[in-house]
CSV table of C-alpha atoms in Angstrom, one decimal:
chain,number,residue,atom,x,y,z
J,1,MET,CA,-25.2,-289.8,-99.6
J,2,LYS,CA,-22.2,-288.1,-101.5
J,3,SER,CA,-22.6,-284.6,-103.1
J,4,PRO,CA,-21.4,-284.5,-107.1
J,5,MET,CA,-18.4,-282.0,-105.5
J,6,PHE,CA,-17.0,-284.5,-102.8
J,7,ALA,CA,-17.6,-287.5,-105.6
J,8,ALA,CA,-15.2,-285.0,-108.2
J,9,GLY,CA,-12.7,-284.6,-105.1
J,10,PHE,CA,-12.3,-288.1,-104.0
J,11,LEU,CA,-11.9,-288.9,-107.6
J,12,ALA,CA,-9.0,-286.2,-108.1
J,13,VAL,CA,-7.1,-287.6,-105.0
J,14,ALA,CA,-7.5,-291.3,-106.2
J,15,SER,CA,-6.2,-290.5,-109.7
J,16,VAL,CA,-3.2,-288.2,-107.9
J,17,ALA,CA,-2.6,-291.3,-105.7
J,18,GLN,CA,-2.7,-293.8,-108.9
J,19,ALA,CA,-0.1,-291.5,-110.9
J,20,GLU,CA,2.1,-291.5,-107.6
J,21,THR,CA,2.2,-295.2,-107.7
J,22,PRO,CA,5.5,-296.2,-109.5
J,23,VAL,CA,5.3,-298.7,-112.3
J,24,LEU,CA,7.7,-301.5,-113.0
J,25,ASN,CA,7.3,-302.9,-116.6
J,26,VAL,CA,8.6,-306.8,-116.6
J,27,LEU,CA,9.4,-307.9,-120.4
J,28,THR,CA,9.1,-311.6,-119.8
J,29,TYR,CA,8.1,-314.9,-121.9
J,30,ASP,CA,4.4,-316.5,-121.9
J,31,SER,CA,5.1,-319.1,-119.5
J,32,PHE,CA,6.2,-317.3,-116.6
J,33,VAL,CA,3.1,-314.7,-116.5
J,34,SER,CA,0.9,-317.8,-117.2
J,35,GLU,CA,-1.5,-318.7,-114.1
J,36,TRP,CA,0.7,-321.8,-113.0
J,37,GLY,CA,4.0,-319.9,-113.9
J,38,PRO,CA,6.1,-317.8,-111.1
J,39,GLY,CA,4.8,-314.7,-112.0
J,40,PRO,CA,1.4,-313.9,-110.3
J,41,ALA,CA,2.9,-314.7,-107.0
J,42,ILE,CA,6.2,-312.8,-107.3
J,43,GLU,CA,4.3,-309.8,-108.8
J,44,LYS,CA,1.3,-310.1,-105.4
J,45,ALA,CA,4.8,-310.7,-103.0
J,46,PHE,CA,6.9,-307.7,-104.4
J,47,GLU,CA,4.1,-305.6,-104.8
J,48,ALA,CA,3.1,-305.9,-101.0
J,49,GLU,CA,6.6,-304.4,-100.1
J,50,CYS,CA,7.3,-302.3,-102.8
J,51,GLY,CA,4.7,-299.7,-102.9
J,52,CYS,CA,4.6,-300.3,-106.3
J,53,ASP,CA,2.5,-301.2,-109.3
J,54,VAL,CA,4.3,-304.6,-111.4
J,55,VAL,CA,3.2,-304.7,-114.7
J,56,PHE,CA,4.5,-308.1,-116.6
J,57,THR,CA,4.4,-308.4,-120.4
J,58,ALA,CA,4.7,-311.5,-122.4
J,59,ALA,CA,6.5,-311.5,-125.6
J,60,GLY,CA,6.3,-315.1,-127.1
J,61,ASP,CA,9.3,-317.4,-125.8
J,62,GLY,CA,12.6,-316.7,-124.4
J,63,ALA,CA,14.5,-316.2,-127.6
J,64,ALA,CA,11.4,-313.5,-128.7
J,65,LEU,CA,12.4,-311.1,-125.9
J,66,LEU,CA,15.7,-310.2,-127.4
J,67,ALA,CA,14.1,-309.9,-130.8
J,68,ARG,CA,11.5,-307.4,-129.3
J,69,VAL,CA,14.3,-305.4,-127.5
J,70,GLN,CA,16.0,-304.9,-130.5
J,71,LEU,CA,13.5,-303.6,-132.4
J,72,GLU,CA,12.3,-301.3,-129.7
J,73,GLY,CA,15.7,-299.9,-128.7
J,74,ALA,CA,16.1,-297.4,-126.0
J,75,LYS,CA,12.5,-296.4,-126.8
J,76,THR,CA,11.0,-299.8,-125.1
J,77,ASP,CA,9.1,-299.6,-121.9
J,78,ALA,CA,10.6,-302.1,-120.3
J,79,ASP,CA,13.0,-301.7,-117.2
J,80,VAL,CA,13.8,-305.5,-116.9
J,81,VAL,CA,13.9,-308.1,-119.2
J,82,LEU,CA,13.5,-311.1,-117.3
J,83,GLY,CA,14.1,-314.4,-119.7
J,84,LEU,CA,17.2,-314.6,-121.9
J,85,ASP,CA,19.7,-317.0,-121.0
J,86,THR,CA,23.9,-317.7,-121.2
J,87,ASN,CA,22.8,-318.3,-125.3
J,88,LEU,CA,21.6,-314.9,-125.6
J,89,THR,CA,23.8,-312.4,-123.2
J,90,ALA,CA,26.4,-311.7,-125.8
J,91,ALA,CA,24.2,-310.6,-128.2
J,92,ALA,CA,21.9,-308.5,-125.4
J,93,ARG,CA,24.9,-307.5,-124.2
J,94,ALA,CA,25.8,-305.9,-128.0
J,95,THR,CA,23.2,-303.8,-128.3
J,96,GLY,CA,24.5,-301.5,-125.4
J,97,LEU,CA,20.6,-301.5,-124.1
J,98,PHE,CA,21.6,-303.1,-120.8
J,99,ALA,CA,23.3,-301.8,-117.4
J,100,ALA,CA,25.1,-303.5,-115.0
J,101,HIS,CA,23.4,-305.0,-112.3
J,102,GLY,CA,25.9,-303.8,-109.3
J,103,GLN,CA,24.6,-307.1,-107.1
J,104,THR,CA,26.6,-309.9,-105.6
J,105,PRO,CA,24.6,-312.7,-104.3
J,106,ASP,CA,25.6,-315.9,-102.8
J,107,LEU,CA,24.6,-318.1,-106.2
J,108,ALA,CA,24.5,-322.1,-106.2
J,109,LEU,CA,24.7,-322.6,-109.9
J,110,PRO,CA,26.8,-325.6,-110.7
J,111,LEU,CA,29.2,-322.7,-112.5
J,112,ALA,CA,31.0,-319.6,-111.2
J,113,TRP,CA,28.8,-316.4,-112.3
J,114,THR,CA,31.1,-313.5,-113.4
J,115,ASP,CA,28.6,-311.5,-115.4
J,116,ALA,CA,28.3,-307.9,-114.4
J,117,ASP,CA,25.2,-307.4,-116.8
J,118,PHE,CA,22.7,-310.0,-116.2
J,119,LEU,CA,21.8,-312.1,-113.2
J,120,PRO,CA,20.6,-315.6,-113.4
J,121,TYR,CA,17.7,-316.8,-111.5
J,122,ASP,CA,17.1,-320.4,-112.6
J,123,TRP,CA,18.7,-323.0,-114.5
J,124,GLY,CA,18.5,-326.3,-115.4
J,125,TRP,CA,19.4,-329.2,-117.7
J,126,PHE,CA,18.1,-329.6,-121.0
J,127,ALA,CA,16.9,-333.4,-121.8
J,128,PHE,CA,14.3,-334.9,-123.5
J,129,VAL,CA,11.0,-336.1,-121.6
J,130,HIS,CA,9.2,-339.1,-121.9
J,131,ASN,CA,7.3,-341.6,-120.1
J,132,LYS,CA,9.0,-344.8,-117.7
J,133,THR,CA,7.8,-347.4,-120.0
J,134,LEU,CA,9.8,-345.8,-122.8
J,135,THR,CA,13.4,-347.2,-123.5
J,136,ALA,CA,15.0,-344.3,-124.0
J,137,PRO,CA,18.0,-343.5,-126.1
J,138,THR,CA,21.1,-342.9,-124.3
J,139,SER,CA,23.3,-340.0,-127.3
J,140,PHE,CA,22.1,-338.2,-130.3
J,141,LYS,CA,23.1,-341.1,-132.1
J,142,ALA,CA,21.3,-343.6,-130.6
J,143,LEU,CA,18.2,-341.6,-130.8
J,144,ALA,CA,18.6,-340.7,-134.8
J,145,GLU,CA,19.1,-344.5,-135.1
J,146,SER,CA,15.6,-345.0,-133.6
J,147,ASP,CA,12.0,-345.0,-134.8
J,148,LEU,CA,11.3,-342.5,-131.8
J,149,LYS,CA,9.3,-339.5,-132.6
J,150,ILE,CA,10.3,-336.1,-131.0
J,151,VAL,CA,9.0,-332.6,-130.6
J,152,ILE,CA,11.5,-329.6,-130.6
J,153,GLN,CA,11.0,-326.2,-130.5
J,154,ASP,CA,12.3,-323.2,-132.9
J,155,PRO,CA,15.9,-322.0,-132.3
J,156,ARG,CA,15.0,-318.4,-133.7
J,157,SER,CA,12.1,-318.0,-131.1
J,158,SER,CA,12.8,-320.6,-128.2
J,159,THR,CA,15.4,-320.7,-125.4
J,160,PRO,CA,15.4,-324.4,-125.2
J,161,GLY,CA,15.5,-324.8,-129.4
J,162,LEU,CA,18.4,-322.5,-128.9
J,163,GLY,CA,19.9,-324.4,-125.8
J,164,LEU,CA,19.5,-327.9,-128.3
J,165,LEU,CA,21.6,-326.2,-131.3
J,166,MET,CA,23.8,-325.3,-128.7
J,167,TRP,CA,23.7,-328.6,-127.3
J,168,VAL,CA,24.6,-330.2,-130.2
J,169,LYS,CA,27.0,-328.2,-131.3
J,170,ALA,CA,28.6,-328.5,-128.0
J,171,ALA,CA,28.6,-332.3,-128.4
J,172,TYR,CA,29.7,-332.7,-131.9
J,173,GLY,CA,31.4,-329.7,-133.1
J,174,ASP,CA,31.8,-330.0,-136.9
J,175,GLU,CA,30.0,-333.5,-136.8
J,176,ALA,CA,26.8,-330.9,-136.0
J,177,PRO,CA,25.4,-330.9,-139.4
J,178,ALA,CA,25.8,-334.8,-139.9
J,179,ILE,CA,23.8,-335.0,-136.4
J,180,TRP,CA,21.1,-332.9,-137.4
J,181,ALA,CA,20.8,-334.8,-140.7
J,182,ALA,CA,19.9,-338.0,-139.0
J,183,LEU,CA,17.5,-336.8,-136.8
J,184,ALA,CA,15.5,-334.7,-139.3
J,185,ASP,CA,13.1,-337.6,-139.8
J,186,ASN,CA,12.8,-338.0,-136.0
J,187,ILE,CA,11.3,-334.8,-135.7
J,188,VAL,CA,7.4,-334.9,-135.9
J,189,THR,CA,7.4,-330.8,-135.7
J,190,VAL,CA,9.2,-327.8,-134.6
J,191,THR,CA,6.8,-325.4,-132.2
J,192,PRO,CA,7.5,-321.7,-131.6
J,193,GLY,CA,7.7,-322.2,-128.2
J,194,TRP,CA,7.8,-324.8,-125.2
J,195,SER,CA,4.5,-324.7,-124.1
J,196,GLU,CA,3.3,-326.2,-127.3
J,197,ALA,CA,5.8,-328.7,-127.8
J,198,TYR,CA,5.3,-330.2,-124.0
J,199,GLY,CA,1.3,-329.7,-125.0
J,200,LEU,CA,1.8,-332.0,-127.8
J,201,PHE,CA,4.0,-334.5,-126.3
J,202,LEU,CA,1.3,-334.9,-123.2
J,203,GLU,CA,-1.5,-335.4,-126.2
J,204,GLY,CA,0.5,-338.4,-127.6
J,205,GLU,CA,2.1,-336.7,-130.5
J,206,ALA,CA,5.3,-337.4,-129.9
J,207,ASP,CA,7.1,-340.2,-127.8
J,208,LEU,CA,9.9,-337.9,-126.4
J,209,VAL,CA,9.9,-333.9,-126.1
J,210,LEU,CA,12.5,-331.4,-125.6
J,211,SER,CA,12.2,-330.0,-122.4
J,212,TYR,CA,14.6,-330.0,-119.1
J,213,THR,CA,15.2,-332.7,-116.1
J,214,THR,CA,13.1,-330.9,-114.2
J,215,SER,CA,10.0,-331.1,-116.1
J,216,PRO,CA,9.3,-334.4,-114.3
J,217,ALA,CA,8.8,-332.7,-110.9
J,218,TYR,CA,5.9,-330.9,-112.3
J,219,HIS,CA,3.8,-334.2,-113.1
J,220,LEU,CA,5.2,-335.8,-109.5
J,221,ILE,CA,4.7,-333.0,-107.4
J,222,ALA,CA,1.4,-331.3,-109.0
J,223,GLU,CA,-0.2,-334.2,-110.2
J,224,GLU,CA,0.9,-336.9,-108.1
J,225,ASP,CA,2.0,-338.6,-111.4
J,226,ASP,CA,5.6,-340.4,-111.0
J,227,SER,CA,5.1,-341.7,-114.7
J,228,LYS,CA,7.3,-339.1,-116.7
J,229,THR,CA,11.1,-338.6,-116.4
J,230,ALA,CA,14.0,-337.6,-118.7
J,231,ALA,CA,16.8,-338.8,-120.6
J,232,VAL,CA,20.6,-338.5,-120.0
J,233,PHE,CA,22.8,-338.4,-122.9
J,234,GLU,CA,26.3,-340.2,-122.9
J,235,GLU,CA,27.2,-337.0,-124.4
J,236,GLY,CA,26.5,-334.8,-121.4
J,237,ASN,CA,23.1,-332.6,-121.1
J,238,TYR,CA,23.4,-328.7,-122.6
J,239,LEU,CA,22.7,-326.8,-119.1
J,240,GLN,CA,20.4,-323.2,-119.4
J,241,VAL,CA,20.8,-320.6,-116.7
J,242,GLU,CA,18.0,-318.2,-117.4
J,243,VAL,CA,18.9,-314.3,-117.0
J,244,MET,CA,17.7,-311.0,-116.0
J,245,GLY,CA,19.0,-307.5,-116.9
J,246,LYS,CA,17.9,-303.7,-116.2
J,247,LEU,CA,17.6,-301.6,-119.2
J,248,ALA,CA,20.0,-298.7,-119.0
J,249,ALA,CA,17.2,-296.0,-120.1
J,250,SER,CA,14.7,-296.9,-117.6
J,251,ASP,CA,13.2,-294.0,-115.4
J,252,GLN,CA,12.5,-296.5,-112.6
J,253,SER,CA,16.1,-297.7,-112.2
J,254,ASP,CA,16.0,-298.3,-108.2
J,255,LEU,CA,13.3,-299.8,-108.3
J,256,ALA,CA,14.3,-302.3,-111.3
J,257,ASP,CA,17.5,-302.6,-109.1
J,258,ARG,CA,14.7,-303.6,-106.1
J,259,PHE,CA,12.7,-306.1,-108.3
J,260,MET,CA,16.1,-308.4,-109.2
J,261,ALA,CA,17.1,-308.6,-105.9
J,262,PHE,CA,14.0,-309.5,-104.4
J,263,VAL,CA,13.6,-312.5,-107.8
J,264,LEU,CA,16.6,-313.7,-105.3
J,265,SER,CA,15.6,-313.6,-102.2
J,266,ASP,CA,14.1,-316.7,-100.6
J,267,ALA,CA,10.7,-315.3,-100.7
J,268,ALA,CA,10.8,-315.7,-104.6
J,269,GLN,CA,13.6,-318.4,-104.9
J,270,GLU,CA,11.0,-320.5,-102.7
J,271,ILE,CA,8.6,-319.9,-106.0
J,272,LEU,CA,10.3,-320.7,-108.8
J,273,PRO,CA,11.0,-324.8,-108.3
J,274,THR,CA,7.4,-325.4,-108.3
J,275,THR,CA,5.9,-322.8,-110.7
J,276,ASN,CA,9.2,-322.5,-113.3
J,277,TRP,CA,10.0,-326.1,-112.4
J,278,MET,CA,13.6,-325.4,-112.4
J,279,TYR,CA,16.6,-325.7,-110.0
J,280,PRO,CA,16.5,-322.0,-108.2
J,281,ALA,CA,19.6,-319.7,-108.6
J,282,LYS,CA,20.1,-319.2,-105.1
J,283,LEU,CA,19.1,-322.2,-103.1
J,284,PRO,CA,16.2,-321.0,-100.4
J,285,THR,CA,16.7,-321.4,-96.7
J,286,ALA,CA,13.9,-324.4,-97.1
J,287,GLY,CA,16.0,-326.4,-99.8
J,288,LEU,CA,14.1,-327.7,-102.9
J,289,PRO,CA,11.2,-329.3,-102.7
J,290,LYS,CA,10.5,-332.9,-101.8
J,291,GLY,CA,10.4,-334.8,-105.1
J,292,PHE,CA,13.3,-333.0,-106.7
J,293,GLU,CA,15.7,-335.5,-104.6
J,294,THR,CA,14.1,-338.2,-107.7
J,295,LEU,CA,15.2,-336.1,-110.5
J,296,VAL,CA,17.7,-337.5,-112.7
J,297,GLN,CA,21.4,-336.0,-112.6
J,298,PRO,CA,23.4,-335.8,-115.8
J,299,GLY,CA,27.1,-337.3,-115.4
J,300,LYS,CA,28.6,-334.4,-117.5
J,301,SER,CA,27.2,-330.9,-118.3
J,302,LEU,CA,28.1,-329.1,-121.2
J,303,LEU,CA,27.7,-325.3,-122.0
J,304,LEU,CA,29.2,-322.8,-124.4
J,305,GLY,CA,30.5,-319.9,-122.7
J,306,ALA,CA,28.5,-316.4,-123.5
J,307,ASP,CA,31.0,-315.4,-126.2
J,308,GLU,CA,31.2,-318.9,-127.8
J,309,ALA,CA,27.6,-319.5,-128.0
J,310,GLU,CA,27.0,-316.0,-130.2
J,311,ALA,CA,30.1,-317.0,-132.3
J,312,ALA,CA,28.9,-320.3,-133.1
J,313,ARG,CA,24.8,-319.2,-133.2
J,314,ALA,CA,24.2,-318.0,-137.0
J,315,GLY,CA,26.6,-321.1,-138.3
J,316,ALA,CA,24.5,-323.5,-135.7
J,317,LEU,CA,21.4,-322.2,-137.2
J,318,GLU,CA,22.1,-322.9,-140.7
J,319,GLU,CA,23.0,-326.3,-140.5
J,320,TRP,CA,19.6,-326.7,-138.5
J,321,ARG,CA,17.5,-325.1,-141.3
J,322,ALA,CA,19.7,-327.1,-144.3
J,323,ALA,CA,19.2,-330.5,-142.4
J,324,LEU,CA,15.4,-330.4,-141.5
J,325,SER,CA,14.6,-328.3,-145.1
J,326,ARG,CA,15.6,-331.3,-147.4
């Protein structure tokens, strides 16, 4: 039987040990840390080698992460922000809150990567996902001329929603307001994030949902359901490159570096295709999971550079709001 003195001593030792375990705080988006997302598996794998405690904090969808960091400033508890994309990196860099990553990974992206502050961890093409039984439109103009109903995400809170804004702007430039005006009656609703939009599509509330060319892989691999596919547009499909960055004010700077390097290791990159359902930024030794070879491949990729996207963002948002408010 343990004496009260022994128990008190044991608790004291345990408290000291717990206090000495470094904690890495990672700010990310909701679906990344969901039970079906990559967060739990990456946390478990990294903790097994770091002797640390990884604490993920979800802050809504991707675009909401930047707003959270801007609001908290240098007082943020986050050591790493994971889930921004190239449409937001210029604004994130302008906060002065992020530190250079100093890493040179061997990446497998469809573009050269030169950003000194943000590291990519996965990528994909935005696309409208639909059932194969549907005759899908092949352009935004064809979509606007149809009676098809779509669900999209809010560009103020969601990186896919912002990506759609940049997609239309990259494809149509000054014609973008007319495209949005024509699309307005196709839009069933605008959701705060990707999860809500995709859920509405699966419930039959819309014919198509803004997602990724890789989304059908989930149904094929996880559900053995090959009924879904993604529309390739004649204008091209817009790329998304998701990134992570280290906060300059972090008191776990070395641990943050180790975590970001780990996310680009085989151990983590093998997790991403079948949990985040995106292409890994660094191709794992084992390659892509079986089923990814069946996914559609856009013939043309569109992407605004980080500074171009930041310069276009406010105007594109106003064009979108004006069209949908009529």
